[in-house]
PDB file of C-alpha atoms in Angstrom:
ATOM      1  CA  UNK V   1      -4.768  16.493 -14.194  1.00  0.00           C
ATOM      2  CA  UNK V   2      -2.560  13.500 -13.520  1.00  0.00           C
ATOM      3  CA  UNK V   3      -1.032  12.924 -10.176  1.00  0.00           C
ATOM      4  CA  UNK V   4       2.501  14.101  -9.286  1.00  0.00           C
ATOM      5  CA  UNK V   5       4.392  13.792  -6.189  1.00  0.00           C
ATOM      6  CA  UNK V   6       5.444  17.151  -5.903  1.00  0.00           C
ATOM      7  CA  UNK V   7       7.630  16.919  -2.324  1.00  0.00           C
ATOM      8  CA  UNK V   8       9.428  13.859  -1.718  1.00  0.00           C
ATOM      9  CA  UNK V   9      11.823  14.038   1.475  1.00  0.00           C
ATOM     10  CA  UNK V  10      12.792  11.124   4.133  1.00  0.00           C
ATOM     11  CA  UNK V  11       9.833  11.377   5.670  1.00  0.00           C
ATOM     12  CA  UNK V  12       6.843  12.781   3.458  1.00  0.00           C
ATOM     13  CA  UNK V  13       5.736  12.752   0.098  1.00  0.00           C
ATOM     14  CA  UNK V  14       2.706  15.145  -0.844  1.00  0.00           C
ATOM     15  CA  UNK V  15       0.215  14.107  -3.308  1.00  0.00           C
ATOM     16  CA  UNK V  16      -2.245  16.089  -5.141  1.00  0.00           C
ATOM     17  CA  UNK V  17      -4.109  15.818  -8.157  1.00  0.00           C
ATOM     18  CA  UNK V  18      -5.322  11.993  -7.690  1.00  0.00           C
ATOM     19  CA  UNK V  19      -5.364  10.120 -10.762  1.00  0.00           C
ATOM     20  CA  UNK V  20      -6.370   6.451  -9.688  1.00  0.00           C
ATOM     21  CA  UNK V  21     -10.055   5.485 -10.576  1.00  0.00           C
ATOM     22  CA  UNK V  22     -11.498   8.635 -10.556  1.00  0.00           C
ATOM     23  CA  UNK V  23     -14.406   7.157 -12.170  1.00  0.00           C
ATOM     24  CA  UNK V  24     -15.479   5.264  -9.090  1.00  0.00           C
ATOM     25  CA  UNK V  25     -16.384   8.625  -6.930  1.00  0.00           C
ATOM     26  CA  UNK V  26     -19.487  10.941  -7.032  1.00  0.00           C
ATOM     27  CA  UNK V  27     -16.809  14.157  -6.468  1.00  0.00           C
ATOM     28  CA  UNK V  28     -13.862  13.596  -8.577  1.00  0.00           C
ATOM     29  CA  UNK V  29     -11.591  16.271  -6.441  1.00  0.00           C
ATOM     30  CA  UNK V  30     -11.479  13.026  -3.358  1.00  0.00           C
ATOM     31  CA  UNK V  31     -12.343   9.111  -5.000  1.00  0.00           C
ATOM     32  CA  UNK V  32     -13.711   6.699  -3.127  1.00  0.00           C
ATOM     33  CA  UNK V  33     -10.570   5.396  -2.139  1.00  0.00           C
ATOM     34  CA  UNK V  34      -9.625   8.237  -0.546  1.00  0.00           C
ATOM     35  CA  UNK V  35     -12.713   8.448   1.279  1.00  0.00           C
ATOM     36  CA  UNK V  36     -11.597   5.182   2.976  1.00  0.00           C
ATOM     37  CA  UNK V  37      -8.304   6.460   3.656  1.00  0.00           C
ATOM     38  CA  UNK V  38      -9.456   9.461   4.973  1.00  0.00           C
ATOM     39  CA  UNK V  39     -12.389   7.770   7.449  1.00  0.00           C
ATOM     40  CA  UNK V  40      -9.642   5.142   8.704  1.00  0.00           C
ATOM     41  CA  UNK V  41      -7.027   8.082   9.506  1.00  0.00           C
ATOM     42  CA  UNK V  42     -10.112   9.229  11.983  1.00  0.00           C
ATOM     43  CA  UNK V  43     -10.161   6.219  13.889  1.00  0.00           C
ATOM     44  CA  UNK V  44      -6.527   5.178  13.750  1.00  0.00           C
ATOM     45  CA  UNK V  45      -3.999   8.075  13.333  1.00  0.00           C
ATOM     46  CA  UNK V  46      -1.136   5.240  13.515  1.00  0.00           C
ATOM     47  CA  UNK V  47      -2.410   3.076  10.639  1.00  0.00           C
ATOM     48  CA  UNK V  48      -0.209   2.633   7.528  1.00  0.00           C
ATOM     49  CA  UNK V  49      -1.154   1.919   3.909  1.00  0.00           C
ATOM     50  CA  UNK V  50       0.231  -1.140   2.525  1.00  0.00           C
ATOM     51  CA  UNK V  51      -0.719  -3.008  -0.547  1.00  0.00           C
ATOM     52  CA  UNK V  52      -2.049  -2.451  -4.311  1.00  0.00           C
ATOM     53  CA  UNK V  53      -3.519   0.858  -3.355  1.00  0.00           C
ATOM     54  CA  UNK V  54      -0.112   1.691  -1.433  1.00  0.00           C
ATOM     55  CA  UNK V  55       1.487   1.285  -4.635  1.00  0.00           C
ATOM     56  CA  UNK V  56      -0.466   2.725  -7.164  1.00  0.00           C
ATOM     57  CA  UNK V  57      -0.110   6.087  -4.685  1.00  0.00           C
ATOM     58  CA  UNK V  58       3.580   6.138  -6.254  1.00  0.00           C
ATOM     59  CA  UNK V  59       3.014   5.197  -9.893  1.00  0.00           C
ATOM     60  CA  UNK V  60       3.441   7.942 -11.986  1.00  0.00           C
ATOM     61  CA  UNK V  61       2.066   8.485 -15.616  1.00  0.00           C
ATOM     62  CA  UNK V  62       2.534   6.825 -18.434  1.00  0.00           C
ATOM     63  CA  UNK V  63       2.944   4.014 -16.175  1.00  0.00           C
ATOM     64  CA  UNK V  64      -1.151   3.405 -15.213  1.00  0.00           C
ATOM     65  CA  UNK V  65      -1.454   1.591 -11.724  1.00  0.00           C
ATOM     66  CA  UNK V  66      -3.080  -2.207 -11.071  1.00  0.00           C
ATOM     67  CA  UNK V  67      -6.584  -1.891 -10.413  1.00  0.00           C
ATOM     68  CA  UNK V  68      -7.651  -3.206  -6.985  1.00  0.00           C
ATOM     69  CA  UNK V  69     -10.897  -3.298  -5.004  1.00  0.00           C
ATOM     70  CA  UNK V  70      -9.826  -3.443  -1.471  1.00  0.00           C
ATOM     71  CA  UNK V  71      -7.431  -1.202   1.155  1.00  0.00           C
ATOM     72  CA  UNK V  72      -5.067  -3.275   3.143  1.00  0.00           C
ATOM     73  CA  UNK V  73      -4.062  -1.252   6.528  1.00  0.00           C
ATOM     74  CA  UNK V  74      -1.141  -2.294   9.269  1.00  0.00           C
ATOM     75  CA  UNK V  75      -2.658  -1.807  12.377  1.00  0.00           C
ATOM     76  CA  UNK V  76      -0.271  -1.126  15.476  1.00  0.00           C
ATOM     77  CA  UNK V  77      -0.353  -4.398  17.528  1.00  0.00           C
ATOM     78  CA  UNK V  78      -2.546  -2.933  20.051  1.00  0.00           C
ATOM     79  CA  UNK V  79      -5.318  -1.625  17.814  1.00  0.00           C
ATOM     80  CA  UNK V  80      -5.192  -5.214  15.816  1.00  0.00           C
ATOM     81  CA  UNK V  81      -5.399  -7.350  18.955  1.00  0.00           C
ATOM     82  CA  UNK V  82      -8.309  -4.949  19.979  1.00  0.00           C
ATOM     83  CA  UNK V  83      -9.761  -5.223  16.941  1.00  0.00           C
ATOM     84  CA  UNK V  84      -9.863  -9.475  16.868  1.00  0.00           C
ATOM     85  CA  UNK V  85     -11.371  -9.177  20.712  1.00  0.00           C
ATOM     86  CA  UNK V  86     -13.735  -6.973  19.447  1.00  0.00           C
ATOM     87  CA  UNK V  87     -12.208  -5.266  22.562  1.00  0.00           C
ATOM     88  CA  UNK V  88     -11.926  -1.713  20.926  1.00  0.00           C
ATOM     89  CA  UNK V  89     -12.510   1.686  23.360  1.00  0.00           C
ATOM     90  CA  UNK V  90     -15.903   2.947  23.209  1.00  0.00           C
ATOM     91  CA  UNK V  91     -14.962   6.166  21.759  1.00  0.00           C
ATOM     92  CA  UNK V  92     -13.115   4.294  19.066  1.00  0.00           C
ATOM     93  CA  UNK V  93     -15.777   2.147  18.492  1.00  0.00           C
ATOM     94  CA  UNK V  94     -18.252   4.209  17.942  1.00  0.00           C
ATOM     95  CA  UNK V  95     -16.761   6.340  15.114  1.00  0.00           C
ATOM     96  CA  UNK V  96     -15.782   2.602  13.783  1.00  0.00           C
ATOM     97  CA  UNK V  97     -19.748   1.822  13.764  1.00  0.00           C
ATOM     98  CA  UNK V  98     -20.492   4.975  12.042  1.00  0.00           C
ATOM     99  CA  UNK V  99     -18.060   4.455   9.194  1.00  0.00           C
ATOM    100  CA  UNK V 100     -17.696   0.989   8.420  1.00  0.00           C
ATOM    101  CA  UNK V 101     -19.708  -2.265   9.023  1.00  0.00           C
ATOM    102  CA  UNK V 102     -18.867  -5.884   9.288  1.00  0.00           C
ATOM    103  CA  UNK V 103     -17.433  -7.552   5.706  1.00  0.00           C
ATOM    104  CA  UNK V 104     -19.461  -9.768   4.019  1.00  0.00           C
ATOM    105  CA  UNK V 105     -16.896 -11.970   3.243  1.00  0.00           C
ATOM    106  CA  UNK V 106     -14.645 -14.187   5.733  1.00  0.00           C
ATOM    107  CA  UNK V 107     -11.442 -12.485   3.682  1.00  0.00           C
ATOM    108  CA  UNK V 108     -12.204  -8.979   4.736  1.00  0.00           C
ATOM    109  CA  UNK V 109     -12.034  -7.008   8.037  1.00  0.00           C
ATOM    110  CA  UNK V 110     -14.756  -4.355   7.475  1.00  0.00           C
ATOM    111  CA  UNK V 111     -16.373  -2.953   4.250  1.00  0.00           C
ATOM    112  CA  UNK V 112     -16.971   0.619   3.858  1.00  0.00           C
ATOM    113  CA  UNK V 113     -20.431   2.252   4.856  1.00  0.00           C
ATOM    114  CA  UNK V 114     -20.399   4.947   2.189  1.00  0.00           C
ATOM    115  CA  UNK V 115     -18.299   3.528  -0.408  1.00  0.00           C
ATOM    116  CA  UNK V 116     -18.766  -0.310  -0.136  1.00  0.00           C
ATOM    117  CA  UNK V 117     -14.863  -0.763  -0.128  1.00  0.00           C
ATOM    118  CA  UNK V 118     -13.593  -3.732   1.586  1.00  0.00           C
ATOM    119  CA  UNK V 119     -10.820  -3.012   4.490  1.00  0.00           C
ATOM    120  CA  UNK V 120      -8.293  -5.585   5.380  1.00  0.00           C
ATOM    121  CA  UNK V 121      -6.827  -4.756   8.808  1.00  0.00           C
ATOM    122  CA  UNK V 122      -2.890  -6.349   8.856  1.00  0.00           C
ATOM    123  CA  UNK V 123      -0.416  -6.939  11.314  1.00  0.00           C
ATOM    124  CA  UNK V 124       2.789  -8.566  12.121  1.00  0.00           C
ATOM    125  CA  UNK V 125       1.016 -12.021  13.093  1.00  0.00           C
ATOM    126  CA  UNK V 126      -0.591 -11.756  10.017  1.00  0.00           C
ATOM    127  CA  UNK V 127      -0.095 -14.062   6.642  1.00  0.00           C
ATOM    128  CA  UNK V 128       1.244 -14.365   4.525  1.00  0.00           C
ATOM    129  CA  UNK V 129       2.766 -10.775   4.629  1.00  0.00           C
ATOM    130  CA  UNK V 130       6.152 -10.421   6.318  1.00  0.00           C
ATOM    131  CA  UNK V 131       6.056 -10.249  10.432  1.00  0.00           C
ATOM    132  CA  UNK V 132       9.589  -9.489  10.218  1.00  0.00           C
ATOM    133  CA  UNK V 133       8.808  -6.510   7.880  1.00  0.00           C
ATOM    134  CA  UNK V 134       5.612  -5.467   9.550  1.00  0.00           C
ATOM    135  CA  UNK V 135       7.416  -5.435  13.046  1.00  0.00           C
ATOM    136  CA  UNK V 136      10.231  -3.120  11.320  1.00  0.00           C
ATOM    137  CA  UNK V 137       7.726  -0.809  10.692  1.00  0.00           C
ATOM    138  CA  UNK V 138       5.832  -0.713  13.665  1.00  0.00           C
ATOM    139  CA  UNK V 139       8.906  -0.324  15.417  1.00  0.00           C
ATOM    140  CA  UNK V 140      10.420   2.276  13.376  1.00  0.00           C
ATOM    141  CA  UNK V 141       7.411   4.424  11.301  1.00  0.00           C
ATOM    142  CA  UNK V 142       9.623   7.270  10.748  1.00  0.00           C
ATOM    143  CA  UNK V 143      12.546   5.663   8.625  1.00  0.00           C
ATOM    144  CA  UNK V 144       9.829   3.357   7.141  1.00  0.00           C
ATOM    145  CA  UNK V 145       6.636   5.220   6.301  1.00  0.00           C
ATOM    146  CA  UNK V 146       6.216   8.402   4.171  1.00  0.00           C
ATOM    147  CA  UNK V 147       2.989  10.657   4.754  1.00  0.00           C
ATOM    148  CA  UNK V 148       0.298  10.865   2.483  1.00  0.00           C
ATOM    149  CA  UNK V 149      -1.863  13.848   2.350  1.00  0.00           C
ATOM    150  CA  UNK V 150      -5.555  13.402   2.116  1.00  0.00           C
ATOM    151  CA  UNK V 151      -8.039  16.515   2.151  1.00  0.00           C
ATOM    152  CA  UNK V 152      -5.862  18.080   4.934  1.00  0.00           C
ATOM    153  CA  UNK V 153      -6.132  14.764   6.844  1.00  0.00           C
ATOM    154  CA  UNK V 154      -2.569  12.599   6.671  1.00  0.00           C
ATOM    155  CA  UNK V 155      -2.136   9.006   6.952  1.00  0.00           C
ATOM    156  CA  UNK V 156       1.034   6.474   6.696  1.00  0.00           C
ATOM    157  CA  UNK V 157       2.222   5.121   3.471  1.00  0.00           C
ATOM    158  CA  UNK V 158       5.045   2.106   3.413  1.00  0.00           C
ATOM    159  CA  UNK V 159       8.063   3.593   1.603  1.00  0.00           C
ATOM    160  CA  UNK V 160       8.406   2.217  -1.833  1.00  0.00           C
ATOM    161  CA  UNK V 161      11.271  -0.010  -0.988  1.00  0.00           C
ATOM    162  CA  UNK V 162       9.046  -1.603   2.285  1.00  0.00           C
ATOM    163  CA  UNK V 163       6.044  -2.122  -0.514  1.00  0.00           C
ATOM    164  CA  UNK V 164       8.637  -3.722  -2.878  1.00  0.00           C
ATOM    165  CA  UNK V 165      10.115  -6.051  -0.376  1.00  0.00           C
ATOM    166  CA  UNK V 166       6.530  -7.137   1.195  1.00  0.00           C
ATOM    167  CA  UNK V 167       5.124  -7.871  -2.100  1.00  0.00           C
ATOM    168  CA  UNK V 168       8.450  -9.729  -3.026  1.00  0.00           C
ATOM    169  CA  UNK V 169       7.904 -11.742   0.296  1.00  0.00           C
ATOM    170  CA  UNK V 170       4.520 -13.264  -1.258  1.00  0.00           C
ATOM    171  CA  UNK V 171       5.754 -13.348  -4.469  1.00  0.00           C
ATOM    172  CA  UNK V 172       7.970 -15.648  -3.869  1.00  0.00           C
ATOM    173  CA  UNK V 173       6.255 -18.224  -2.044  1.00  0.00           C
ATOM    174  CA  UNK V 174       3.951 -19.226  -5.186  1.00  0.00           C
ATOM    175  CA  UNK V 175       5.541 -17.056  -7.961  1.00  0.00           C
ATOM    176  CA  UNK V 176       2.936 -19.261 -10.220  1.00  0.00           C
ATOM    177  CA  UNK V 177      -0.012 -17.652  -8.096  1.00  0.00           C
ATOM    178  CA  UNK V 178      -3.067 -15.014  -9.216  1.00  0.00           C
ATOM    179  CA  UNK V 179      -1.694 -13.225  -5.733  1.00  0.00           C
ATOM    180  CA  UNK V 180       1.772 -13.515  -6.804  1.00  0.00           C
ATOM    181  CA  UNK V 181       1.339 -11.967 -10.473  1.00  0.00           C
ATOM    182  CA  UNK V 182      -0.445  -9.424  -9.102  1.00  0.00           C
ATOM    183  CA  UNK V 183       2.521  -8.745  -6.981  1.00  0.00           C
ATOM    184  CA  UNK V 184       4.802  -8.655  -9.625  1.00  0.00           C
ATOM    185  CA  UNK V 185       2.905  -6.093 -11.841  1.00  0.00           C
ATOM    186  CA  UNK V 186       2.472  -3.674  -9.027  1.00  0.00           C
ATOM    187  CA  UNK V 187       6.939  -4.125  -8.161  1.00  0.00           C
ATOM    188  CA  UNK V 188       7.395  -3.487 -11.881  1.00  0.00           C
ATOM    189  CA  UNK V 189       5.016  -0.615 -12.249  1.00  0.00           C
ATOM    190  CA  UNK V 190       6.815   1.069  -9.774  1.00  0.00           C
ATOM    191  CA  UNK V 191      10.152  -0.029 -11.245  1.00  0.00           C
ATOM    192  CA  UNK V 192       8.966   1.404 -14.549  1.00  0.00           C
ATOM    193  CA  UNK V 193       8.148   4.469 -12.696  1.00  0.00           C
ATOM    194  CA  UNK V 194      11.137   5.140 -10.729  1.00  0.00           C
ATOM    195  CA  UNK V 195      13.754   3.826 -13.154  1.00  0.00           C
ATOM    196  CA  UNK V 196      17.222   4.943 -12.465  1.00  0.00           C
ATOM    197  CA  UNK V 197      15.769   7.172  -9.697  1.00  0.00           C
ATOM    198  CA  UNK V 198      16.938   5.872  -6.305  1.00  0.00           C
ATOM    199  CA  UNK V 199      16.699   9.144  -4.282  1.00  0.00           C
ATOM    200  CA  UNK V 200      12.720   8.045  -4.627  1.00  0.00           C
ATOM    201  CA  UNK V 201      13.165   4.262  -4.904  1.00  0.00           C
ATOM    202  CA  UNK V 202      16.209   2.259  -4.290  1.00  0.00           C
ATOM    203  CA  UNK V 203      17.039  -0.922  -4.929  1.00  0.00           C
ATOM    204  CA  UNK V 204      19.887  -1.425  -2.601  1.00  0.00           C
ATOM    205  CA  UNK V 205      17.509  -0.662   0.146  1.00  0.00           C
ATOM    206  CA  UNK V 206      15.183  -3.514  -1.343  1.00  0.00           C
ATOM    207  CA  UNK V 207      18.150  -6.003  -1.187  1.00  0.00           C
ATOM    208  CA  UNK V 208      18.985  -5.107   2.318  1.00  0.00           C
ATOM    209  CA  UNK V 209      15.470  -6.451   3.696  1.00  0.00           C
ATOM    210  CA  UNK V 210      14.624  -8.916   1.976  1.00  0.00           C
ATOM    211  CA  UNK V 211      16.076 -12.741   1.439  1.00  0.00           C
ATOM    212  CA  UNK V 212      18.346 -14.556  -1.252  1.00  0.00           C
ATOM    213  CA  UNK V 213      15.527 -16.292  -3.204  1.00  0.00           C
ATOM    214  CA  UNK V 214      13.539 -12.700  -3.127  1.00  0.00           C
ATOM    215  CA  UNK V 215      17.010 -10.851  -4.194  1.00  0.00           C
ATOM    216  CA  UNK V 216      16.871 -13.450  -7.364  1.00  0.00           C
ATOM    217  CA  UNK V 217      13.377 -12.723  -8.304  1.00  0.00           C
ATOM    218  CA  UNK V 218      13.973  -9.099  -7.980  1.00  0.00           C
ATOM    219  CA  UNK V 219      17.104  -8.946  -9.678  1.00  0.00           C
ATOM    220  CA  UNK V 220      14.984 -10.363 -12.895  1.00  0.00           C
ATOM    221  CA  UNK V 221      12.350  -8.166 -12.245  1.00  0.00           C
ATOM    222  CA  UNK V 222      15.235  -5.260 -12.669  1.00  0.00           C
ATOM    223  CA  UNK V 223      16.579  -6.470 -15.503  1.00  0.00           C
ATOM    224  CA  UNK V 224      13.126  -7.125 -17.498  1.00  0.00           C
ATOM    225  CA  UNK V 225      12.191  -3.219 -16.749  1.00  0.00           C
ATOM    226  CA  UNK V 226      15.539  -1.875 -17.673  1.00  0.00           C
ATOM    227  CA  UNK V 227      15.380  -3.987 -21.303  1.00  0.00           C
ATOM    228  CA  UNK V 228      12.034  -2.942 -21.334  1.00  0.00           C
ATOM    229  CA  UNK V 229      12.958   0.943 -20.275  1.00  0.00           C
ATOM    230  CA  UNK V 230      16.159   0.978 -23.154  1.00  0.00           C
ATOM    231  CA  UNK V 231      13.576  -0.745 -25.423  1.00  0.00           C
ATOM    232  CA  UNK V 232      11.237   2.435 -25.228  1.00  0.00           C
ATOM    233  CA  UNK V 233      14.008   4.815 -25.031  1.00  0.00           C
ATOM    234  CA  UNK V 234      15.173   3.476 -28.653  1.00  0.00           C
TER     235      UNK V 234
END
């Protein structure tokens, strides 16, 4: 059964039915993203999904999302300066230790035990992702996060537009970039998905956060889904 948001409000949206890489997971009812998801919401409850995986939890059928091998997490700037000491609270630390081990690889924060996921912990003093944007959230997760719903665990998911707007941030600095057309896909998947639907995503909201050479990129990235959107509709 595909996905479907089936409650989308200013705060929450509740997803069931995962569709994205089933294949990857030994019990198809929770993949092995999930399990990540659901393992980090035990040791941070304040975390927030950002990223590929953020936005592939709003792409909808027919509109298949980017496929991506690592979870990128904002960390309140507590937990992430913690986290750098290696300064964490032994409670905290010890569910850590059980769940997740060091990365392999100088580009990743922690790879899953179970799964062998790769974690990348974020936050505002991070790059190249947005501090400006990253503090916004921090500072206000109730007008910028939704909740998702994860085996009656929850965790933080940027809003669409705050996804949009980070990935347009990167985008734009090396729009010629692997990173960068990576980016793009995931904005116009979601584009695709959401297409003259701004109660869910809106692009007004997108404009208001992010900066003039981003608002030209975007603008094009608008106009290339809604020619592509009449295109399909013809």
């Amino acid at each position: 059964m595909p996905q479907q948001i089936v409650s989308c409000d200013q705060t929450q949206c509740f997803i069931v039915a995962e569709h994205f890489l089933e294949y990857f997971s030994e019990d198809h009812r929770v993949n092995n993203f999930d399990r990540v998801l659901i393992d980090i919401s035990r040791v941070y409850e304040n975390a927030v999904l950002m990223g590929a995986l953020a936005a592939s939890k709003y792409i909808q059928p027919p509109v298949e999302p980017r496929v991506t091998f690592d979870v990128d997490i904002i960390l309140p700037a507590q937990d992430f300066t913690d986290f750098l000491n290696d300064e964490i609270p032994p409670d905290k630390l010890e569910m850590l230790d059980a769940l997740f081990e060091t990365s392999d690889s100088n580009s990743h924060s922690l790879r899953h035990r179970k799964t062998r996921l790769y974690v990348d912990f974020l936050s505002e003093a991070s790059k190249p992702i947005s501090g400006k944007l990253v503090r916004r959230v921090l500072e206000n997760p109730d007008e910028t996060t939704n909740t998702l719903t994860l085996n009656g665990r929850s965790l933080r998911i940027l809003k669409p537009e705050l996804i949009i707007a980070m990935k347009l941030h990167r985008y734009a600095k090396s729009p010629r970039s692997e990173k960068a057309l990576s980016d793009r896909l995931d904005i116009v998947k979601m584009l695709k998905t959401y297409h003259q639907q701004p109660e869910i995503l809106d692009p007004e909201q997108i404009r208001s956060m992010i900066r003039r050479r981003e608002i030209r990129y975007f603008e094009e990235m608008l106009e290339d889904v809604d020619c592509e959107m009449c295109g399909e509709e013809n």
